[in-house]
mmCIF file of C-alpha atoms in Angstrom:
data_model
loop_
_atom_site.group_PDB
_atom_site.id
_atom_site.type_symbol
_atom_site.label_atom_id
_atom_site.label_comp_id
_atom_site.label_asym_id
_atom_site.label_seq_id
_atom_site.Cartn_x
_atom_site.Cartn_y
_atom_site.Cartn_z
ATOM 1 C CA GLU A 5 10.072 -13.014 6.782
ATOM 2 C CA ILE A 6 9.424 -12.961 3.056
ATOM 3 C CA VAL A 7 11.232 -10.249 1.115
ATOM 4 C CA LEU A 8 10.148 -9.005 -2.297
ATOM 5 C CA THR A 9 12.814 -7.780 -4.715
ATOM 6 C CA GLN A 10 11.754 -5.792 -7.758
ATOM 7 C CA SER A 11 13.771 -5.307 -10.915
ATOM 8 C CA PRO A 12 14.838 -3.213 -12.585
ATOM 9 C CA VAL A 13 14.928 -0.241 -10.255
ATOM 10 C CA THR A 14 14.296 2.075 -13.197
ATOM 11 C CA LEU A 15 12.910 1.248 -16.626
ATOM 12 C CA SER A 16 13.361 3.856 -19.366
ATOM 13 C CA LEU A 17 10.942 3.377 -22.240
ATOM 14 C CA SER A 18 9.026 5.356 -24.850
ATOM 15 C CA PRO A 19 5.231 5.578 -25.195
ATOM 16 C CA GLY A 20 3.924 2.623 -27.172
ATOM 17 C CA GLU A 21 6.664 0.279 -25.975
ATOM 18 C CA ARG A 22 6.106 -2.830 -23.876
ATOM 19 C CA ALA A 23 7.099 -2.722 -20.203
ATOM 20 C CA THR A 24 8.060 -5.841 -18.287
ATOM 21 C CA LEU A 25 8.524 -5.501 -14.522
ATOM 22 C CA SER A 26 9.742 -8.290 -12.274
ATOM 23 C CA CYS A 27 9.036 -9.127 -8.635
ATOM 24 C CA ARG A 28 10.835 -11.988 -6.924
ATOM 25 C CA ALA A 29 9.906 -13.368 -3.501
ATOM 26 C CA SER A 30 12.472 -14.895 -1.137
ATOM 27 C CA GLN A 31 10.027 -17.748 -0.451
ATOM 28 C CA SER A 32 6.920 -18.967 -2.204
ATOM 29 C CA VAL A 33 3.857 -16.733 -1.850
ATOM 30 C CA SER A 34 1.738 -19.007 -4.050
ATOM 31 C CA SER A 35 -0.413 -16.625 -6.103
ATOM 32 C CA SER A 36 -0.931 -14.093 -3.311
ATOM 33 C CA LEU A 37 0.737 -11.144 -4.976
ATOM 34 C CA ALA A 38 -0.610 -7.724 -5.878
ATOM 35 C CA TRP A 39 0.687 -4.856 -8.010
ATOM 36 C CA TYR A 40 0.114 -1.137 -7.472
ATOM 37 C CA GLN A 41 0.794 1.998 -9.471
ATOM 38 C CA GLN A 42 1.731 5.249 -7.749
ATOM 39 C CA LYS A 43 2.105 8.658 -9.343
ATOM 40 C CA PRO A 44 3.784 11.613 -7.603
ATOM 41 C CA GLY A 45 1.649 13.106 -4.857
ATOM 42 C CA GLN A 46 -0.993 10.413 -5.187
ATOM 43 C CA ALA A 47 -1.985 7.345 -3.222
ATOM 44 C CA PRO A 48 -1.178 3.927 -4.666
ATOM 45 C CA ARG A 49 -3.741 2.383 -7.014
ATOM 46 C CA LEU A 50 -4.427 -1.342 -7.097
ATOM 47 C CA LEU A 51 -3.764 -2.827 -10.541
ATOM 48 C CA ILE A 52 -3.496 -6.593 -10.116
ATOM 49 C CA TYR A 53 -4.300 -9.010 -7.285
ATOM 50 C CA ASP A 54 -3.840 -12.756 -6.884
ATOM 51 C CA ALA A 55 -0.971 -12.456 -9.376
ATOM 52 C CA SER A 56 -3.094 -12.131 -12.504
ATOM 53 C CA LYS A 57 -6.523 -10.671 -11.755
ATOM 54 C CA ARG A 58 -7.101 -7.119 -12.908
ATOM 55 C CA ALA A 59 -8.736 -4.805 -10.397
ATOM 56 C CA THR A 60 -11.917 -2.969 -11.263
ATOM 57 C CA GLY A 61 -11.447 -0.383 -13.983
ATOM 58 C CA ILE A 62 -7.864 -1.328 -14.853
ATOM 59 C CA PRO A 63 -7.160 -1.262 -18.604
ATOM 60 C CA VAL A 64 -6.463 -4.555 -20.351
ATOM 61 C CA ARG A 65 -2.957 -3.389 -21.324
ATOM 62 C CA PHE A 66 -1.974 -4.237 -17.722
ATOM 63 C CA SER A 67 -1.458 -7.928 -17.075
ATOM 64 C CA GLY A 68 0.136 -9.982 -14.330
ATOM 65 C CA SER A 69 1.616 -13.450 -14.346
ATOM 66 C CA GLY A 70 3.604 -15.826 -12.203
ATOM 67 C CA SER A 71 3.305 -17.928 -9.082
ATOM 68 C CA GLY A 72 5.525 -19.168 -6.313
ATOM 69 C CA THR A 73 8.505 -16.828 -6.246
ATOM 70 C CA ASP A 74 8.617 -15.144 -9.671
ATOM 71 C CA PHE A 75 6.075 -12.635 -10.886
ATOM 72 C CA THR A 76 5.774 -10.241 -13.806
ATOM 73 C CA LEU A 77 3.715 -7.144 -14.481
ATOM 74 C CA THR A 78 3.426 -6.373 -18.175
ATOM 75 C CA ILE A 79 2.147 -3.172 -19.738
ATOM 76 C CA SER A 80 1.576 -4.118 -23.357
ATOM 77 C CA SER A 81 1.837 -0.632 -24.849
ATOM 78 C CA LEU A 82 2.763 2.297 -22.631
ATOM 79 C CA GLU A 83 0.386 5.224 -22.525
ATOM 80 C CA PRO A 84 1.615 8.643 -21.298
ATOM 81 C CA GLU A 85 -0.293 8.183 -18.032
ATOM 82 C CA ASP A 86 1.497 4.888 -17.271
ATOM 83 C CA PHE A 87 4.803 6.517 -16.363
ATOM 84 C CA ALA A 88 4.875 6.025 -12.607
ATOM 85 C CA VAL A 89 6.312 3.861 -9.841
ATOM 86 C CA TYR A 90 5.063 0.290 -9.524
ATOM 87 C CA TYR A 91 5.097 -1.809 -6.351
ATOM 88 C CA CYS A 92 4.423 -5.471 -5.737
ATOM 89 C CA GLN A 93 3.035 -6.706 -2.408
ATOM 90 C CA GLN A 94 2.525 -10.119 -0.841
ATOM 91 C CA ARG A 95 0.262 -11.774 1.707
ATOM 92 C CA SER A 96 2.679 -13.251 4.211
ATOM 93 C CA ASN A 97 3.529 -10.046 6.057
ATOM 94 C CA TRP A 98 1.789 -7.511 3.778
ATOM 95 C CA ALA A 99 5.259 -6.368 2.708
ATOM 96 C CA PHE A 100 5.907 -4.387 -0.442
ATOM 97 C CA GLY A 101 8.783 -4.515 -2.872
ATOM 98 C CA GLN A 102 11.011 -1.458 -3.170
ATOM 99 C CA GLY A 103 9.398 -0.320 -6.408
ATOM 100 C CA THR A 104 10.233 0.062 -10.092
ATOM 101 C CA LYS A 105 10.093 3.481 -11.678
ATOM 102 C CA VAL A 106 8.923 3.521 -15.287
ATOM 103 C CA GLU A 107 10.233 6.718 -16.832
ATOM 104 C CA VAL A 108 10.117 8.338 -20.247
ATOM 105 C CA LYS A 109 13.142 7.587 -22.357
ATOM 106 C CA GLU E 9 -18.659 6.712 -3.928
ATOM 107 C CA VAL E 10 -16.331 4.545 -1.882
ATOM 108 C CA GLN E 11 -13.938 6.846 -0.095
ATOM 109 C CA LEU E 12 -11.385 7.094 2.710
ATOM 110 C CA GLU E 13 -10.139 10.366 4.146
ATOM 111 C CA GLU E 14 -7.306 10.663 6.644
ATOM 112 C CA SER E 15 -6.769 13.505 9.081
ATOM 113 C CA GLY E 16 -4.702 14.316 12.131
ATOM 114 C CA GLY E 17 -1.228 14.619 10.689
ATOM 115 C CA GLY E 18 1.154 17.410 11.540
ATOM 116 C CA LEU E 19 4.429 18.358 13.168
ATOM 117 C CA VAL E 20 5.326 16.670 16.446
ATOM 118 C CA GLN E 21 8.492 16.576 18.520
ATOM 119 C CA PRO E 22 10.471 13.375 19.018
ATOM 120 C CA GLY E 23 8.933 11.380 21.846
ATOM 121 C CA GLY E 24 5.550 12.959 21.263
ATOM 122 C CA SER E 25 2.194 11.486 20.339
ATOM 123 C CA LEU E 26 -0.315 11.917 17.554
ATOM 124 C CA ARG E 27 -3.654 10.327 16.697
ATOM 125 C CA LEU E 28 -4.595 9.805 13.083
ATOM 126 C CA SER E 29 -8.163 9.321 11.922
ATOM 127 C CA CYS E 30 -9.607 7.854 8.760
ATOM 128 C CA ALA E 31 -13.227 8.491 7.813
ATOM 129 C CA ALA E 32 -14.852 5.914 5.569
ATOM 130 C CA SER E 33 -17.858 6.397 3.331
ATOM 131 C CA GLY E 34 -19.693 4.611 0.554
ATOM 132 C CA PHE E 35 -19.334 1.070 1.933
ATOM 133 C CA THR E 36 -20.202 -1.046 4.980
ATOM 134 C CA PHE E 37 -17.151 -0.131 7.035
ATOM 135 C CA SER E 38 -17.790 -2.646 9.798
ATOM 136 C CA ALA E 39 -17.510 -5.573 7.389
ATOM 137 C CA PHE E 40 -13.974 -4.861 6.228
ATOM 138 C CA THR E 41 -10.440 -5.296 7.509
ATOM 139 C CA MET E 42 -8.624 -1.974 7.473
ATOM 140 C CA SER E 43 -4.930 -1.158 7.465
ATOM 141 C CA TRP E 44 -2.470 1.677 7.866
ATOM 142 C CA VAL E 45 0.413 1.996 5.402
ATOM 143 C CA ARG E 46 3.078 4.698 5.417
ATOM 144 C CA GLN E 47 5.592 6.136 2.995
ATOM 145 C CA ALA E 48 8.637 8.055 4.135
ATOM 146 C CA PRO E 49 9.707 10.943 1.881
ATOM 147 C CA GLY E 50 11.138 9.575 -1.360
ATOM 148 C CA LYS E 51 10.847 5.981 -0.116
ATOM 149 C CA GLY E 52 8.644 2.956 -0.685
ATOM 150 C CA LEU E 53 5.500 1.691 1.001
ATOM 151 C CA GLU E 54 5.527 0.132 4.469
ATOM 152 C CA TRP E 55 2.544 -1.726 5.921
ATOM 153 C CA LEU E 56 2.082 -0.884 9.611
ATOM 154 C CA SER E 57 -1.013 -2.485 11.063
ATOM 155 C CA TYR E 58 -4.376 -4.034 10.374
ATOM 156 C CA ILE E 59 -7.601 -4.386 12.290
ATOM 157 C CA GLY E 60 -10.115 -6.986 11.270
ATOM 158 C CA ALA E 61 -13.881 -6.950 11.326
ATOM 159 C CA SER E 62 -13.853 -9.305 14.322
ATOM 160 C CA PRO E 63 -12.959 -7.990 17.800
ATOM 161 C CA GLY E 64 -9.358 -8.595 18.771
ATOM 162 C CA ASP E 65 -8.159 -9.282 15.236
ATOM 163 C CA LEU E 66 -5.120 -7.004 15.157
ATOM 164 C CA LYS E 67 -1.600 -7.168 13.835
ATOM 165 C CA TYR E 68 1.392 -4.811 13.794
ATOM 166 C CA ALA E 69 4.658 -4.520 11.938
ATOM 167 C CA ASP E 70 7.733 -4.949 14.124
ATOM 168 C CA SER E 71 8.725 -1.330 13.499
ATOM 169 C CA VAL E 72 5.683 0.044 15.335
ATOM 170 C CA ARG E 73 4.588 -2.731 17.709
ATOM 171 C CA GLY E 74 4.355 -1.407 21.263
ATOM 172 C CA ARG E 75 4.308 2.233 20.128
ATOM 173 C CA PHE E 76 1.309 2.408 17.769
ATOM 174 C CA THR E 77 -2.257 1.268 18.466
ATOM 175 C CA ILE E 78 -4.872 0.704 15.810
ATOM 176 C CA SER E 79 -8.574 0.922 16.611
ATOM 177 C CA ARG E 80 -11.907 1.461 14.947
ATOM 178 C CA ASP E 81 -15.335 2.893 15.718
ATOM 179 C CA ASN E 82 -17.836 1.140 13.482
ATOM 180 C CA ALA E 83 -20.660 3.390 14.661
ATOM 181 C CA LYS E 84 -18.751 6.354 13.242
ATOM 182 C CA ASP E 85 -17.237 4.539 10.234
ATOM 183 C CA SER E 86 -13.820 5.557 11.463
ATOM 184 C CA LEU E 87 -10.361 4.051 11.777
ATOM 185 C CA PHE E 88 -7.679 5.381 14.099
ATOM 186 C CA LEU E 89 -3.950 5.110 14.680
ATOM 187 C CA GLN E 90 -2.598 6.246 18.038
ATOM 188 C CA MET E 91 1.112 6.917 17.663
ATOM 189 C CA ASN E 92 3.266 7.269 20.770
ATOM 190 C CA SER E 93 6.999 7.651 21.350
ATOM 191 C CA LEU E 94 7.418 9.086 17.889
ATOM 192 C CA ARG E 95 10.846 9.109 16.261
ATOM 193 C CA ALA E 96 12.334 11.020 13.361
ATOM 194 C CA GLU E 97 12.123 7.859 11.258
ATOM 195 C CA ASP E 98 8.333 7.865 11.676
ATOM 196 C CA THR E 99 8.167 10.923 9.411
ATOM 197 C CA ALA E 100 6.010 9.844 6.486
ATOM 198 C CA VAL E 101 2.722 10.137 4.688
ATOM 199 C CA TYR E 102 0.275 7.813 6.422
ATOM 200 C CA TYR E 103 -2.444 6.129 4.378
ATOM 201 C CA CYS E 104 -5.453 4.167 5.515
ATOM 202 C CA ALA E 105 -6.554 1.434 3.159
ATOM 203 C CA ARG E 106 -9.320 -1.122 2.805
ATOM 204 C CA GLU E 107 -8.122 -4.695 2.662
ATOM 205 C CA LEU E 108 -9.531 -7.475 0.522
ATOM 206 C CA GLY E 109 -8.547 -11.080 -0.004
ATOM 207 C CA GLY E 110 -6.587 -11.152 3.228
ATOM 208 C CA TYR E 111 -3.761 -8.958 1.978
ATOM 209 C CA TYR E 112 -4.287 -6.486 -0.848
ATOM 210 C CA PHE E 113 -5.627 -2.948 -0.654
ATOM 211 C CA ASP E 114 -8.291 -1.844 -3.088
ATOM 212 C CA ILE E 115 -9.213 1.559 -1.653
ATOM 213 C CA TRP E 116 -6.729 4.116 -0.293
ATOM 214 C CA GLY E 117 -7.118 7.500 1.313
ATOM 215 C CA GLN E 118 -5.184 10.506 0.062
ATOM 216 C CA GLY E 119 -2.761 10.342 2.976
ATOM 217 C CA THR E 120 -1.820 12.620 5.863
ATOM 218 C CA LEU E 121 1.724 13.833 6.505
ATOM 219 C CA VAL E 122 3.342 13.282 9.875
ATOM 220 C CA THR E 123 6.607 15.088 10.540
ATOM 221 C CA VAL E 124 8.620 14.232 13.628
ATOM 222 C CA SER E 125 11.176 16.934 14.284
ATOM 223 C CA SER E 126 12.390 19.256 17.002
#
């Protein structure tokens, strides 16, 4: 069973700053990794799939990179609406990471 | 507009049963693999089950296998989750989601809350 570990658990940043979120898989998932954003009381929203492909309507400030076991979600310049929890997810058993909360510093 | 809407959640006693429904609209439901994902209060996301477009294409997470049954009615553009032998740890918001690429979920419903408590 492949386990995804996200870091950090919480990221405290100010609007306009760059956010770098990490997702590490216990075994290679090739490029089959997705990222989601979830705000309180809302369903998750697909941001990135296949490690680096932006989903429809996702702003260009969101980018994904990585392959194998190490993946990164980067938000180039945080907007007020970007403060949320972010999850990664992989193909092998559809499992999600535990999430990273991006909060206002 | 592509949309999913869950219903059927509520309060149920431990050991009880509940059937969740998910109504799809705005896309050719029969052509897509669909999944159920849940989120316990204050916790992360947990994939539970998928049902493919082809008959018999089903899969379950270990945590629900043998207790939950996924099904679909393509004529009614609907997805279902029959939940039996419910436990307190099944308390969560349950989402239905459309699957693409064999694993990721591009469309989600708003969720329905299931509370298992005496």
